Amino acid sequence: MNEPSENFEEGILIQMPVKIRLATLEKSIQQKLIGQQLQEEEKENSSFATVTSIFLHSHPAYDLQINLGLSVKTFLFKNKNINLEMLVNFEYDSQLQELTIKEYKAQGNQKTWFSNTLINVLMNSLLHKKVLGKSKFFLTPKINELLKDINEKLEHILELKKGVLLFGKLTEFHVNSLYFKENHLIAILKIKGALAAEISELQDF
């Protein structure tokens, strides 16, 4: 029998895909962003729009389509509700654990060509700094926080089901790949650690 190429002395090595529905991601983003005001960084207390709605969809040519509702407060569209369609492509760096917005475009969904043209110029200009200026999202802090929470639970021994106990410590939680497919965000996880299970009761099956 061939020996495995990976070192299993630490107990476990698991690689697994995790699928997150866009609807689940959408709900979380809605809770965080609806009601948020978009401001020009160089002008304090000067918001040009308020987020009124946000919906996520798959797209054949882009990773993600974001339908955004804004209440705009500019001299061109004062107190006007507009709808934007944002198309976004992402890039993921596994080594840095970094998700980057590679490219995007915003286009208006108004009834008239003139309004859409003005919105496209205005929003692409204003959102350029807001989106591309903060286009990198580092996963490491969230991963470290999750790793800490899991290990705190494992310290007190987890009962997975009656008579089945799990204990030990995770040493690595790595997102090998992150991408959008159809109506899901898919993460390929690599988990390493020193875990053990104890079975004190076997139920009939």
XYZ file of C-alpha atoms in Angstrom:
205
model
C 0.000 0.000 0.000
C 1.374 3.414 -0.960
C 2.020 5.900 1.844
C 0.116 9.191 1.658
C 2.117 12.164 0.388
C 0.829 14.461 3.150
C 2.009 14.298 6.746
C -0.871 13.057 8.886
C 0.927 13.213 12.250
C -1.244 16.118 13.352
C -4.347 13.964 13.235
C -6.493 15.196 10.359
C -6.197 16.762 6.946
C -9.507 17.573 5.291
C -10.230 19.320 2.007
C -13.871 20.091 1.468
C -16.091 22.333 -0.677
C -18.566 24.633 1.037
C -21.442 26.089 -0.995
C -23.064 29.324 0.159
C -26.304 30.274 -1.575
C -26.418 33.756 -3.073
C -29.726 34.248 -1.247
C -27.929 33.670 2.082
C -25.112 36.025 1.132
C -27.663 38.558 -0.108
C -29.538 38.577 3.207
C -26.329 39.184 5.167
C -25.262 42.026 2.851
C -28.736 43.607 3.005
C -28.565 43.724 6.805
C -25.198 45.486 6.656
C -25.692 47.891 3.749
C -29.329 48.987 3.509
C -29.569 52.452 5.023
C -25.836 53.082 4.640
C -24.845 56.445 3.201
C -22.223 56.757 0.467
C -19.901 59.680 1.073
C -17.191 61.419 -0.889
C -14.003 60.799 1.079
C -12.654 64.314 0.593
C -15.863 65.877 1.999
C -16.866 65.059 5.561
C -20.575 64.739 6.342
C -21.359 64.992 2.628
C -23.313 61.945 1.468
C -24.367 61.681 -2.151
C -26.594 58.607 -1.850
C -28.294 56.209 0.550
C -28.565 52.486 -0.155
C -32.256 51.507 -0.285
C -32.054 47.962 -1.699
C -29.529 45.376 -2.854
C -29.996 42.048 -4.654
C -27.458 39.495 -5.911
C -27.750 37.453 -9.123
C -25.560 35.173 -11.192
C -24.419 36.480 -14.587
C -23.188 34.617 -17.701
C -20.221 36.942 -18.357
C -19.370 38.206 -14.846
C -18.887 36.570 -11.460
C -21.733 38.521 -9.894
C -24.530 40.913 -10.791
C -25.528 43.359 -8.059
C -28.813 45.246 -8.404
C -28.507 48.330 -6.234
C -31.224 50.811 -5.273
C -30.047 54.278 -4.269
C -31.682 57.467 -3.085
C -29.423 60.062 -4.704
C -28.778 63.585 -3.407
C -26.700 65.204 -6.148
C -27.452 68.415 -8.041
C -28.437 66.334 -11.095
C -30.639 63.800 -9.299
C -31.732 65.486 -6.077
C -33.810 63.157 -3.877
C -34.278 60.796 -6.817
C -34.496 57.016 -6.467
C -32.377 55.241 -9.063
C -31.594 51.604 -9.817
C -28.103 50.477 -10.744
C -26.868 47.215 -12.173
C -23.287 46.498 -11.130
C -21.362 43.713 -12.862
C -18.307 42.486 -10.965
C -15.407 40.110 -11.576
C -13.296 38.895 -8.654
C -9.840 37.393 -8.314
C -8.737 35.232 -5.378
C -5.132 34.835 -4.139
C -4.877 31.628 -2.119
C -1.476 32.438 -0.603
C -2.485 35.868 0.641
C -6.057 34.772 1.457
C -7.167 37.862 -0.440
C -10.271 38.491 -2.542
C -9.878 41.326 -5.046
C -12.380 43.134 -7.238
C -10.653 42.749 -10.598
C -13.098 44.790 -12.673
C -16.613 46.196 -12.516
C -19.028 48.399 -14.361
C -22.198 50.158 -13.267
C -25.090 50.976 -15.541
C -28.459 52.625 -14.926
C -31.805 50.871 -15.255
C -33.914 53.998 -15.852
C -36.525 54.366 -18.602
C -34.774 57.029 -20.681
C -31.455 56.896 -22.517
C -30.473 60.372 -21.258
C -31.015 59.439 -17.599
C -29.086 56.196 -18.007
C -26.179 58.001 -19.684
C -25.954 60.576 -16.892
C -26.207 57.872 -14.246
C -23.495 55.789 -15.913
C -21.078 58.727 -16.004
C -21.944 59.906 -12.498
C -21.968 56.556 -10.744
C -18.880 55.114 -12.430
C -17.005 58.267 -11.447
C -18.252 58.405 -7.857
C -18.098 54.670 -7.227
C -14.623 54.252 -8.711
C -12.938 55.263 -5.452
C -15.593 53.612 -3.282
C -15.302 50.241 -5.052
C -11.909 49.954 -6.712
C -10.233 52.115 -4.080
C -11.182 49.514 -1.457
C -11.149 46.509 -3.711
C -9.128 44.090 -1.569
C -10.740 41.965 1.113
C -8.376 40.051 3.412
C -9.890 36.854 4.803
C -7.118 36.141 7.341
C -8.571 38.190 10.254
C -11.988 36.495 9.894
C -10.367 33.062 9.509
C -8.251 33.573 12.646
C -11.372 34.656 14.532
C -13.247 31.556 13.337
C -10.294 29.293 14.236
C -10.204 30.767 17.728
C -13.959 30.224 18.227
C -13.768 26.599 17.045
C -10.789 25.794 19.280
C -12.514 27.361 22.298
C -15.448 25.004 21.726
C -13.145 22.010 21.272
C -11.421 22.772 24.595
C -14.701 21.924 26.355
C -15.289 18.794 24.219
C -18.041 18.786 21.629
C -20.797 16.184 21.724
C -21.650 15.662 18.068
C -24.495 13.326 18.983
C -25.339 11.181 21.942
C -22.302 9.093 22.844
C -19.981 10.703 20.249
C -17.457 13.236 21.596
C -14.966 15.345 19.626
C -11.945 17.096 21.132
C -8.547 18.486 20.162
C -7.335 21.560 18.313
C -7.329 22.888 14.750
C -3.957 24.235 13.607
C -4.843 25.468 10.122
C -7.967 26.731 8.378
C -7.130 27.743 4.810
C -9.381 28.825 1.934
C -7.703 27.182 -1.078
C -10.154 28.537 -3.619
C -13.066 30.956 -3.714
C -15.331 31.490 -6.712
C -18.905 32.091 -7.853
C -20.783 29.407 -9.752
C -24.440 29.626 -10.765
C -26.327 30.718 -7.630
C -23.584 29.919 -5.122
C -20.341 31.203 -3.673
C -18.067 28.164 -3.400
C -15.127 27.926 -0.997
C -12.654 25.029 -1.075
C -11.375 24.639 2.488
C -8.262 22.927 3.807
C -8.442 22.056 7.510
C -5.601 20.583 9.550
C -5.423 19.762 13.222
C -5.025 17.294 16.054
C -8.536 15.992 16.573
C -9.806 12.820 18.122
C -13.215 11.300 18.719
C -14.467 9.117 21.540
C -17.513 6.894 21.148
C -19.111 5.796 24.378
C -22.421 4.617 22.988
C -23.407 2.974 19.700
C -26.990 3.376 18.649
C -28.730 0.794 16.508
C -28.816 1.599 12.779
